Short mmCIF file of C-alpha atoms in Angstrom, two decimals:
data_model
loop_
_atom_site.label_atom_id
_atom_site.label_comp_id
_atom_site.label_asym_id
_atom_site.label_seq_id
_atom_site.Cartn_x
_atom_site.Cartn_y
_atom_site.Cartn_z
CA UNK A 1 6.30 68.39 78.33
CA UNK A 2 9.86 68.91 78.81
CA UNK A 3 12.87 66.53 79.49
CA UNK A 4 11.99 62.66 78.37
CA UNK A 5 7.74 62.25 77.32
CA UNK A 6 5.68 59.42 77.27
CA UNK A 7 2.11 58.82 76.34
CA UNK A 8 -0.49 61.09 78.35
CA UNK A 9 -1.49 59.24 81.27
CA UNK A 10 -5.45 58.66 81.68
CA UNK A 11 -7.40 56.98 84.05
CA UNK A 12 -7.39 53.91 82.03
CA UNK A 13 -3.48 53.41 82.91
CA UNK A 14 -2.31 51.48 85.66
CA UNK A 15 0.05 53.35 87.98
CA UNK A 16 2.68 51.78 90.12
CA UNK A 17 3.96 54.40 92.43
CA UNK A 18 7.29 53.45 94.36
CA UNK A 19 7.56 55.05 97.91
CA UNK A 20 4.27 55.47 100.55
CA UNK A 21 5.32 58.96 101.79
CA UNK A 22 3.98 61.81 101.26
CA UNK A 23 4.19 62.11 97.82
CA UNK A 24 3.61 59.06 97.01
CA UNK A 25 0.16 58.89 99.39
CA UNK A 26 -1.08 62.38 98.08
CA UNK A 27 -0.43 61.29 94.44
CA UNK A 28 -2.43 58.01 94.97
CA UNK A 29 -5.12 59.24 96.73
CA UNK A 30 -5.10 62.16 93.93
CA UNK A 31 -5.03 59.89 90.99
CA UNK A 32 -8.02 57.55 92.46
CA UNK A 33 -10.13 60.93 93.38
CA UNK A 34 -9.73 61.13 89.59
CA UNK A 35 -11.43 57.96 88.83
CA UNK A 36 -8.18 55.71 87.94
CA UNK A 37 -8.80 52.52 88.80
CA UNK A 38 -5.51 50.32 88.77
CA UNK A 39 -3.26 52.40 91.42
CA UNK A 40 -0.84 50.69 93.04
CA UNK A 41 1.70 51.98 96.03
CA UNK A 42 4.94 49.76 97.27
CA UNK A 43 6.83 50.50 100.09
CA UNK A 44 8.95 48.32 102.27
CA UNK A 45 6.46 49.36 105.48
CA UNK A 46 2.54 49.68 105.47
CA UNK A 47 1.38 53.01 106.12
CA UNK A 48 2.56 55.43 107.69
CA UNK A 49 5.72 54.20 106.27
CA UNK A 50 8.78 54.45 108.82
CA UNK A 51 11.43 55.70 106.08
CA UNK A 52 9.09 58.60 105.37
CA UNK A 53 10.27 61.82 106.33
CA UNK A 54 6.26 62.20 106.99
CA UNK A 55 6.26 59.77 109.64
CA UNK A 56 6.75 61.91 112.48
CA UNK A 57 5.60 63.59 115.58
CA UNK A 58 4.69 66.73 114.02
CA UNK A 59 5.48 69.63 111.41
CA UNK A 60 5.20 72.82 110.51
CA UNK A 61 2.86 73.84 108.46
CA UNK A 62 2.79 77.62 106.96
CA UNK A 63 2.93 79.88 104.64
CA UNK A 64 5.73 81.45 104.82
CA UNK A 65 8.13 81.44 102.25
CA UNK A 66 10.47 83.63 99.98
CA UNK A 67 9.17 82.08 96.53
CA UNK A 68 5.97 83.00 95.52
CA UNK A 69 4.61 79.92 94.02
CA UNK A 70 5.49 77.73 97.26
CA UNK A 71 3.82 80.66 99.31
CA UNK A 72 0.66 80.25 97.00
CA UNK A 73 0.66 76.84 96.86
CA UNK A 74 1.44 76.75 101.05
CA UNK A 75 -2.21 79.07 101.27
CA UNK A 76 -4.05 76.26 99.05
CA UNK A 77 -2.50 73.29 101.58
CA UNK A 78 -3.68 75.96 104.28
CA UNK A 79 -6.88 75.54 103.29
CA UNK A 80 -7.44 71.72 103.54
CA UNK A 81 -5.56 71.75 106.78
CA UNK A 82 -8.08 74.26 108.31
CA UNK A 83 -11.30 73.16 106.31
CA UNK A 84 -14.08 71.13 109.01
CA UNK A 85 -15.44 69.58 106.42
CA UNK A 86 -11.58 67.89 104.83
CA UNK A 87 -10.20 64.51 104.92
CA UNK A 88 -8.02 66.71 107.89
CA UNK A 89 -10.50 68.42 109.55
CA UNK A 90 -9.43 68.57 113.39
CA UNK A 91 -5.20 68.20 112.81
CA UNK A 92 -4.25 71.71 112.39
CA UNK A 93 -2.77 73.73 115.43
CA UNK A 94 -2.48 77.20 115.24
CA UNK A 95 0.24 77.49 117.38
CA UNK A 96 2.05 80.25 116.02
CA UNK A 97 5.68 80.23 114.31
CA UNK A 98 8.92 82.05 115.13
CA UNK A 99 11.43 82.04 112.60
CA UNK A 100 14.54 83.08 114.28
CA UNK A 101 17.72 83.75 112.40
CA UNK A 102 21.73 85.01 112.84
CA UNK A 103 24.04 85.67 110.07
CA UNK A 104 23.40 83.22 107.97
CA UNK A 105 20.12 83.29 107.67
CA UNK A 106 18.86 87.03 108.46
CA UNK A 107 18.55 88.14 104.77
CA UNK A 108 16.26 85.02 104.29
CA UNK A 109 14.09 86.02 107.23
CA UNK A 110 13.69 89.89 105.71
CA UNK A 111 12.94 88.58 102.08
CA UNK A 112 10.33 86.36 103.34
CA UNK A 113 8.35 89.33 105.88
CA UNK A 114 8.59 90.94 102.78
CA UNK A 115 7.09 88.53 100.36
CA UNK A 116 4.11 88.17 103.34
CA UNK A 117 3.69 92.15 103.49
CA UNK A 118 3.55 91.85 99.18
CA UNK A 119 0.97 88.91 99.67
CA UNK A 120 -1.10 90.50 102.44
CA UNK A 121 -0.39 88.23 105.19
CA UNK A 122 -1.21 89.85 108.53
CA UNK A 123 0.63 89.83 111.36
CA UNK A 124 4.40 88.91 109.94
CA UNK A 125 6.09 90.94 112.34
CA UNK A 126 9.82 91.30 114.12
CA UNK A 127 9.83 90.60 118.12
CA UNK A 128 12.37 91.08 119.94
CA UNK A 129 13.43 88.61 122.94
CA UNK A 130 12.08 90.75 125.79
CA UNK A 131 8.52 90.87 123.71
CA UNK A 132 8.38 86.86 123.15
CA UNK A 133 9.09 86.59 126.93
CA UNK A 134 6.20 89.12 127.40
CA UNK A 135 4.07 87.24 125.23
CA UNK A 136 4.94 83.94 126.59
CA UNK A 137 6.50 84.03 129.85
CA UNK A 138 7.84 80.38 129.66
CA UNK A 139 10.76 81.39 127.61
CA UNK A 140 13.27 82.61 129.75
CA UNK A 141 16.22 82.47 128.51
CA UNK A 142 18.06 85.12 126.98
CA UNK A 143 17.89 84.38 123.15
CA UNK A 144 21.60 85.72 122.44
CA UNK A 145 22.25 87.15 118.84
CA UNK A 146 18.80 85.97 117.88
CA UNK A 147 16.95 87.69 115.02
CA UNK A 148 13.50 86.83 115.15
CA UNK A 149 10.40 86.72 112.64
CA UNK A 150 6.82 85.86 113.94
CA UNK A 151 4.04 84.38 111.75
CA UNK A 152 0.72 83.68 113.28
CA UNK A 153 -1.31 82.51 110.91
CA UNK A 154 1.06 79.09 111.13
CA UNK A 155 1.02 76.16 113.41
CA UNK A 156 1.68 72.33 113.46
CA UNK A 157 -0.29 69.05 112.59
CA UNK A 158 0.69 65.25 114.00
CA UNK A 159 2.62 64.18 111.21
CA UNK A 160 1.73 60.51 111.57
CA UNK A 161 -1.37 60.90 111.81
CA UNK A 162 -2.04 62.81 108.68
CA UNK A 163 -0.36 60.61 106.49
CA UNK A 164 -1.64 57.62 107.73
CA UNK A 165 -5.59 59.17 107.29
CA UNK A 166 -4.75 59.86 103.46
CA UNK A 167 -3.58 56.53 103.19
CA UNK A 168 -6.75 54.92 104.63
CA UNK A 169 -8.56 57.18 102.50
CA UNK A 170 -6.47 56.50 99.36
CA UNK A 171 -6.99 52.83 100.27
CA UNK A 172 -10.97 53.32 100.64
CA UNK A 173 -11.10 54.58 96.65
CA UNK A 174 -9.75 51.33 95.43
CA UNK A 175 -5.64 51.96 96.20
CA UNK A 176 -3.53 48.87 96.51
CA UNK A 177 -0.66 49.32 99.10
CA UNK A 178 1.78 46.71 99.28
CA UNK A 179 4.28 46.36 101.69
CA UNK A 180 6.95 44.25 103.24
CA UNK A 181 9.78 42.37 101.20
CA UNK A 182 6.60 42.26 97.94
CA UNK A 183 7.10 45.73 97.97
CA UNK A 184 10.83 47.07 98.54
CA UNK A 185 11.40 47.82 95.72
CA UNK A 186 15.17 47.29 94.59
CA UNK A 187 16.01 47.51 90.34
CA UNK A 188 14.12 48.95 87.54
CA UNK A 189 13.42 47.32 84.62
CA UNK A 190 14.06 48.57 80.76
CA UNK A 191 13.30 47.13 77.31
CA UNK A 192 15.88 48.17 75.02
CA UNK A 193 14.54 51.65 73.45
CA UNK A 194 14.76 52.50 77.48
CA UNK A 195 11.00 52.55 78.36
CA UNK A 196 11.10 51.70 81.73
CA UNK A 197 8.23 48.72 82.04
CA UNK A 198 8.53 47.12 85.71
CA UNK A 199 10.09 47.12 88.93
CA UNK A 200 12.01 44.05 91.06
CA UNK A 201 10.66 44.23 94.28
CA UNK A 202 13.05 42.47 96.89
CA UNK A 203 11.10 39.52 97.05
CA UNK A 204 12.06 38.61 93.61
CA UNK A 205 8.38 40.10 92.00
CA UNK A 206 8.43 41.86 88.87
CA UNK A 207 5.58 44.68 89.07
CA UNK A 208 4.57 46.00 85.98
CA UNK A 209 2.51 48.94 84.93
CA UNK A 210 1.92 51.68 82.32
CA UNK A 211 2.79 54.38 84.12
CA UNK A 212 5.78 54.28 86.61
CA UNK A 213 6.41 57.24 89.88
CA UNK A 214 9.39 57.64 91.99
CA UNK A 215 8.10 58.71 94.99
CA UNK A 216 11.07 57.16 96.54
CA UNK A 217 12.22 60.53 98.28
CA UNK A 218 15.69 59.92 100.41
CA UNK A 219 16.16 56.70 98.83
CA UNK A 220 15.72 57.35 95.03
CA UNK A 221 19.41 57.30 94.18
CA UNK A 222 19.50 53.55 94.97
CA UNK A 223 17.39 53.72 91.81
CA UNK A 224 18.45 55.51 88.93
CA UNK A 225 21.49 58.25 88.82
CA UNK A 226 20.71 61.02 90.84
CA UNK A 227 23.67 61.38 92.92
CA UNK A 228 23.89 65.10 91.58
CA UNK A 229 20.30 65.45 92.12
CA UNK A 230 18.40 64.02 95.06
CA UNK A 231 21.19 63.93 98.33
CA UNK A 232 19.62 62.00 101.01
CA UNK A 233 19.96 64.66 104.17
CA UNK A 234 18.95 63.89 107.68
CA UNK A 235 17.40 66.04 110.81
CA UNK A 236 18.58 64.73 113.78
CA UNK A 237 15.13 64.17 116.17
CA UNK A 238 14.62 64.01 120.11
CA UNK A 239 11.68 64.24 121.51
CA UNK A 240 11.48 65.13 125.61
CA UNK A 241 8.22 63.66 127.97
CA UNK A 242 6.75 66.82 129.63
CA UNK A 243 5.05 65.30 133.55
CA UNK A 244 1.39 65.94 133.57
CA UNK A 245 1.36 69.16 135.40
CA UNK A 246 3.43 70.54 132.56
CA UNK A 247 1.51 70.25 129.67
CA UNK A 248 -0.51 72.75 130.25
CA UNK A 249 2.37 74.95 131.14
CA UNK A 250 3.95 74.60 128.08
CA UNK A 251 1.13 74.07 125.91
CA UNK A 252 0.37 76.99 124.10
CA UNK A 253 3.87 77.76 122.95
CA UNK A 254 5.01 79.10 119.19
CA UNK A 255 6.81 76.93 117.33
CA UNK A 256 10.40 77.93 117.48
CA UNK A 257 12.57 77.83 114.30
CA UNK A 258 16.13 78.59 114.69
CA UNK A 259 16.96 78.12 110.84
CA UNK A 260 20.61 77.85 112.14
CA UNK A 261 20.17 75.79 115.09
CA UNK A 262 16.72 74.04 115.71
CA UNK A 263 12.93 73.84 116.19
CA UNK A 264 11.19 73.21 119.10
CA UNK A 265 7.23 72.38 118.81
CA UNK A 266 4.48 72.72 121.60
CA UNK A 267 3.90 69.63 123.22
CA UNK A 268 1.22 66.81 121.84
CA UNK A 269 -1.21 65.33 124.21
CA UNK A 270 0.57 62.88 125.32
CA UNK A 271 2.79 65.56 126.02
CA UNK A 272 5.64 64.92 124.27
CA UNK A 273 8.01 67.90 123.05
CA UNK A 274 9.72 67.25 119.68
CA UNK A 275 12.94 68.74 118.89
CA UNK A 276 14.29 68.69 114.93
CA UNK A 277 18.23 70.02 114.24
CA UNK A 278 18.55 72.20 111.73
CA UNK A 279 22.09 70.99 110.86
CA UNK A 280 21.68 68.55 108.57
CA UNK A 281 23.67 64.84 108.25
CA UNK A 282 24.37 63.04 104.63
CA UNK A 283 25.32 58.97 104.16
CA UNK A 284 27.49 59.09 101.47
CA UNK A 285 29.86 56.78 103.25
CA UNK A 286 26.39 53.80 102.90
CA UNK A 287 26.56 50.28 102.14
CA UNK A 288 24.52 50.10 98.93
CA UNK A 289 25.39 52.69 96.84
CA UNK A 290 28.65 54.39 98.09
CA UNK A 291 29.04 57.97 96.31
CA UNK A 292 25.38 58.52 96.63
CA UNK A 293 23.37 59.61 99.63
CA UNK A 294 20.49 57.62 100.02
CA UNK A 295 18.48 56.83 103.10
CA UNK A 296 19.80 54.96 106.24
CA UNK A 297 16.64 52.79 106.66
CA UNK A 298 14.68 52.17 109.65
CA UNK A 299 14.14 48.57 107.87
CA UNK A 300 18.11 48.03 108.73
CA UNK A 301 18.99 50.30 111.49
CA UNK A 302 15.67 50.36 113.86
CA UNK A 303 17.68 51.16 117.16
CA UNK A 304 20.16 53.78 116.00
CA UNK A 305 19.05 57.67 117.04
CA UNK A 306 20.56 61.23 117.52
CA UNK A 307 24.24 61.77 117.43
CA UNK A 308 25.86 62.53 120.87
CA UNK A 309 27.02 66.14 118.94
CA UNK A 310 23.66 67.40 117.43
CA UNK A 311 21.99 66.11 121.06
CA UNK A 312 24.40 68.78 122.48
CA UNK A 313 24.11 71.62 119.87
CA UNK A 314 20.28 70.96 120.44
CA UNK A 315 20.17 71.31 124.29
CA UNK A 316 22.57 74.49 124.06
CA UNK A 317 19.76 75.98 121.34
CA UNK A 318 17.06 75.20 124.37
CA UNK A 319 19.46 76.18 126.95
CA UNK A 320 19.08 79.90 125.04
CA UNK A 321 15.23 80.36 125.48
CA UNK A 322 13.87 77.78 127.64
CA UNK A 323 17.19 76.87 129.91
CA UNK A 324 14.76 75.08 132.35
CA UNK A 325 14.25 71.95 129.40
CA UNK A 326 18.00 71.72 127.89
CA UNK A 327 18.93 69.29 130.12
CA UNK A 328 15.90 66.91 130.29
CA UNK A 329 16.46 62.93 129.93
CA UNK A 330 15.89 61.86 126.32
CA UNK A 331 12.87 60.18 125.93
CA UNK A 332 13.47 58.90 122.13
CA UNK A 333 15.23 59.94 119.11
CA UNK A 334 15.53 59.48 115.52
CA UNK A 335 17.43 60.06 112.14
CA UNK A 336 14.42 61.41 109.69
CA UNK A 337 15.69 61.27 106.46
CA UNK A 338 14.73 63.04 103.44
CA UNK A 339 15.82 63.20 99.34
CA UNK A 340 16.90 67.09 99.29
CA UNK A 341 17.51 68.59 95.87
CA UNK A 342 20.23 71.68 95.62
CA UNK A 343 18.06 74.26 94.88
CA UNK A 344 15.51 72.75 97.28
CA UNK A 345 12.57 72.69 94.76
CA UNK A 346 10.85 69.67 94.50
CA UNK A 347 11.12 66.81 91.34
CA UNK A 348 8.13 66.59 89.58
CA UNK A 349 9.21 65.96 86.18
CA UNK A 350 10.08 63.07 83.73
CA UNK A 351 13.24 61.13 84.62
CA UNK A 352 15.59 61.97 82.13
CA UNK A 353 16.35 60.12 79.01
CA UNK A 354 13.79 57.38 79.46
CA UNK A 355 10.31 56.51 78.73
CA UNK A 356 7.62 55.41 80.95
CA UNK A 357 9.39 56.66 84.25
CA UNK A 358 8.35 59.45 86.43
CA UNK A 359 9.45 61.61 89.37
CA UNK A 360 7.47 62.62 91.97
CA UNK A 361 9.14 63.54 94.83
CA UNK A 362 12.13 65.01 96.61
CA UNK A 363 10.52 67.05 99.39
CA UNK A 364 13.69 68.46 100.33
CA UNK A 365 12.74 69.24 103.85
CA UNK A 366 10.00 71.27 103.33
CA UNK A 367 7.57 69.16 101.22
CA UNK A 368 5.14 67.79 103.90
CA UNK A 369 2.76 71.13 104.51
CA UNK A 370 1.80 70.56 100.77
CA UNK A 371 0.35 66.73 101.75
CA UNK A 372 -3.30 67.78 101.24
CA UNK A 373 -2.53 68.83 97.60
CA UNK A 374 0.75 68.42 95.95
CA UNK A 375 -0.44 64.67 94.62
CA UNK A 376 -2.73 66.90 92.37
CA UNK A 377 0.25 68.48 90.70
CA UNK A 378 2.11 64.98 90.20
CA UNK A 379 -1.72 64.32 88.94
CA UNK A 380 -1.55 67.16 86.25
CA UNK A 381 2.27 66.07 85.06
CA UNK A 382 1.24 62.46 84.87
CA UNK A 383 -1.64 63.65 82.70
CA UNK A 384 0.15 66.67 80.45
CA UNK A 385 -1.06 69.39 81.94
CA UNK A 386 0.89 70.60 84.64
CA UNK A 387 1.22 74.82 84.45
CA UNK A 388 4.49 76.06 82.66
CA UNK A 389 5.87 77.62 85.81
CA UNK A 390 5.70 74.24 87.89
CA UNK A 391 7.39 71.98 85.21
CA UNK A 392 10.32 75.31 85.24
CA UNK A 393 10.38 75.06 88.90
CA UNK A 394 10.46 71.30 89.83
CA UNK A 395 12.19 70.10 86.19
CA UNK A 396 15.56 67.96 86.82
CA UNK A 397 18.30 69.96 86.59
CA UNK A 398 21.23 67.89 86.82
CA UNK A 399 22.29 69.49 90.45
CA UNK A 400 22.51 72.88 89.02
CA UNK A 401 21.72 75.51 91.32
CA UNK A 402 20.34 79.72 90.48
CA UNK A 403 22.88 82.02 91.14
CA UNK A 404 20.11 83.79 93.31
CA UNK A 405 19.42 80.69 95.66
CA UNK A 406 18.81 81.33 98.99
CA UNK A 407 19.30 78.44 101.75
CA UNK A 408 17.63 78.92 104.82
CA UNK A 409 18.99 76.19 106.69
CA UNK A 410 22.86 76.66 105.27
CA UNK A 411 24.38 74.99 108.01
CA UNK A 412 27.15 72.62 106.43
CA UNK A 413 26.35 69.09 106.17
CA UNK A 414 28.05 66.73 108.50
CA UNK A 415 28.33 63.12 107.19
CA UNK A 416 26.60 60.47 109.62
CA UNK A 417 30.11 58.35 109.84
CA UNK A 418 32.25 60.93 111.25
CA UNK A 419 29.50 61.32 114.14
CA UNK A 420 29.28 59.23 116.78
CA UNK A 421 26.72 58.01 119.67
CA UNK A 422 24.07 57.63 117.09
CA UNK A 423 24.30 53.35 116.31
CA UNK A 424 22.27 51.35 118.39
CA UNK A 425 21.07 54.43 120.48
CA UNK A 426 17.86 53.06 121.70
CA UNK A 427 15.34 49.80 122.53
CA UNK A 428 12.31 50.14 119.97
CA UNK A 429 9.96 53.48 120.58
CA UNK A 430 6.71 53.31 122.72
CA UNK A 431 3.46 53.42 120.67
CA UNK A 432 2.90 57.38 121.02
CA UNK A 433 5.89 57.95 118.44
CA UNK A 434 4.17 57.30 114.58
CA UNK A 435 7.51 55.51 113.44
CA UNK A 436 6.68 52.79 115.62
CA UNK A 437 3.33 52.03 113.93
CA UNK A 438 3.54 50.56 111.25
CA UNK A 439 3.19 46.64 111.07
CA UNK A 440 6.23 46.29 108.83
#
């Protein structure tokens, strides 16, 4: 194993795992499928933890990809999503995805139909606007400048839901969750040959274990340097309450992905539309660990929602194909934070220069489709044996990024403090949006 090694990890170890999101819960569930019998996950919230970037409406799930080993490893998730007989069966919509792009982003879209056509995914085709208004007659709008990439064999899952299933399931095969003040987990521990043996948990427990995870995604720079590594990014979230009578209207929509503007998914059944920006925020300018950007929790900031300036950029991108919705009241909103490296691979690697202490996470906006089965890959690191092209891919790599990097969502960063509207935004959600369920 490359970078800093410890002892193989067996199912004899006990494994503290810091961070109930989707890493975290795949990893734990994965690790207790394998017969491991002391697993423990902390989290300041009980599942579906609120400060995951998991805990959401909905998301995109798909195939689709310009890297080869994500696209492979998005066909194995594909799999469990669609599978009757899996811990998912009945989540998966296959609703459908347009990835739509200007001139940013268009070289993106044409590597990826490329990398389908290579692959032998069917159906990857260009549409122009008047054929998506053919196709579906609810878009109207005009779609100015658009460049547009369809992929049907891709659709959506409740968000939520999923993550909260593998974490009843995880908790069925002997995983401990703990939650709540016991397990916010706020300082590592060291001995002094820097084999990392515990972690202080905010209310003043010391948690120790054999085997240590960060699966602390948008907030793992509060824990060990990563500044360079893991920046905390944000996708701004409003969500819009279809009437009754226009569910069904609306209903059978694609998902629309405007990498340089925003997504809009089909509605849910309790028809609610979600709406993600594509322009992403940082919090640098934070409270606990200035210089870094780490997550700005739910835990502290449970009313505070959409800036007024991505709302507006996000009604002009529905204004362009469905003008009838831009201007609907907002019926909630959100700041979903995630840890986002620079190359936007995952981490799934050693932490560097220690002993004892593992990565597993950094999702980096694109991690969540991979719930089903990336905790078998943190698994096979753990345990030694993780392929040679996944520890290349998802090593730490001290913020360095290829010179052949492609961003699809290159929009530059806006930092939350020089946007405004977003503090106090909004009285707690109603019970059909997942961030409002957990107990904690």
């Amino acid at each position: 194993m490359s970078q800093t090694a410890t002892m193989t990890t067996s199912a004899d170890s006990s494994v503290l795992i810091v961070g109930g999101g989707v890493f975290g819960t795949s990893t734990a569930f994965h690790l207790a499928s394998r017969g491991y019998k002391s697993v423990t996950v902390i989290d300041r919230f009980d599942a579906p933890s609120k400060d995951s970037a998991g805990c959401d409406l909905n998301k995109v799930i798909r195939a689709d990809y310009t890297n080869p080993v994500y696209a492979q490893l998005g066909q194995e998730a594909m799999k469990e999503w669609k599978d009757p007989k899996s811990l998912f069966a009945g989540l998966y919509r296959e609703s459908g995805w347009i990835m739509s792009g200007h001139d940013l982003t268009r070289d993106w879209l044409e590597t990826s139909r490329q990398l389908s056509e290579k692959i032998g995914r069917k159906g990857v085709k260009y549409m122009s606007a008047d054929e998506i208004k053919q196709q579906w007659p609810v878009f109207t709008g005009d779609f100015p400048g658009w460049t547009n990439l369809y992929s049907p064999a891709a659709g959506w899952v409740p968000a939520g839901q999923a993550l909260l299933r593998m974490a009843n399931a995880a908790r069925k095969l002997g995983v401990k969750y703990i939650f709540g003040d016991a397990g916010h987990a706020t300082k590592l521990i060291y001995d002094a040959d820097g084999t990392c043996t515990a972690v202080v948990t905010a209310d003043g427990t010391t948690r120790k274990a054999d085997v240590i995870l960060l699966a602390s995604g948008a907030n793992t720079a509060s824990l060990v340097e990563a500044k360079e590594e893991i920046v905390a990014n944000s996708s701004a979230i409003m969500v819009f309450k279809l009437e009754p009578h226009e569910i069904e209207k609306y209903r059978d929509i694609p998902i629309v992905d405007d990498f340089e503007q925003a997504i809009i998914f089909p509605p849910d059944e309790n028809g609610l539309i979600k709406l993600c920006s594509c322009r992403n925020i940082t919090n640098f300018k934070n409270k606990t660990v200035p210089g870094s950007s780490i997550t700005h929790s739910m835990g502290d900031y449970p009313y505070d929602g959409c800036p007024k300036e991505i709302e507006e950029e996000i009604r002009s991108f529905v204004r362009e194909m469905i003008p009838e919705l831009a201007d609907r009241p907002l019926y909630h909103s959100k700041l979903c934070w995630d840890g986002v490296a620079s190359d936007l691979n995952f981490r799934i690697c050693p932490y560097p220069k220690t002993k004892n202490l593992f990565i597993g996470t950094v999702g980096s906006n694109h991690g969540f489709k991979f719930l089903p089965v990336i905790g078998k890959y943190v698994a096979d690191m753990l345990e030694g044996k993780l392929g040679q092209e996944y520890l290349e891919l998802w090593k730490w790599k001290y913020g360095k990024v290829p010179k052949d990097h492609k961003d699809p969502h290159p929009w530059p960063a806006r930092e939350l403090s020089e946007l405004s509207g977003w503090a106090e935004r909004h009285a707690p959600g109603r019970r059909e949006l997942p961030w409002t369920w957990s107990r904690l």
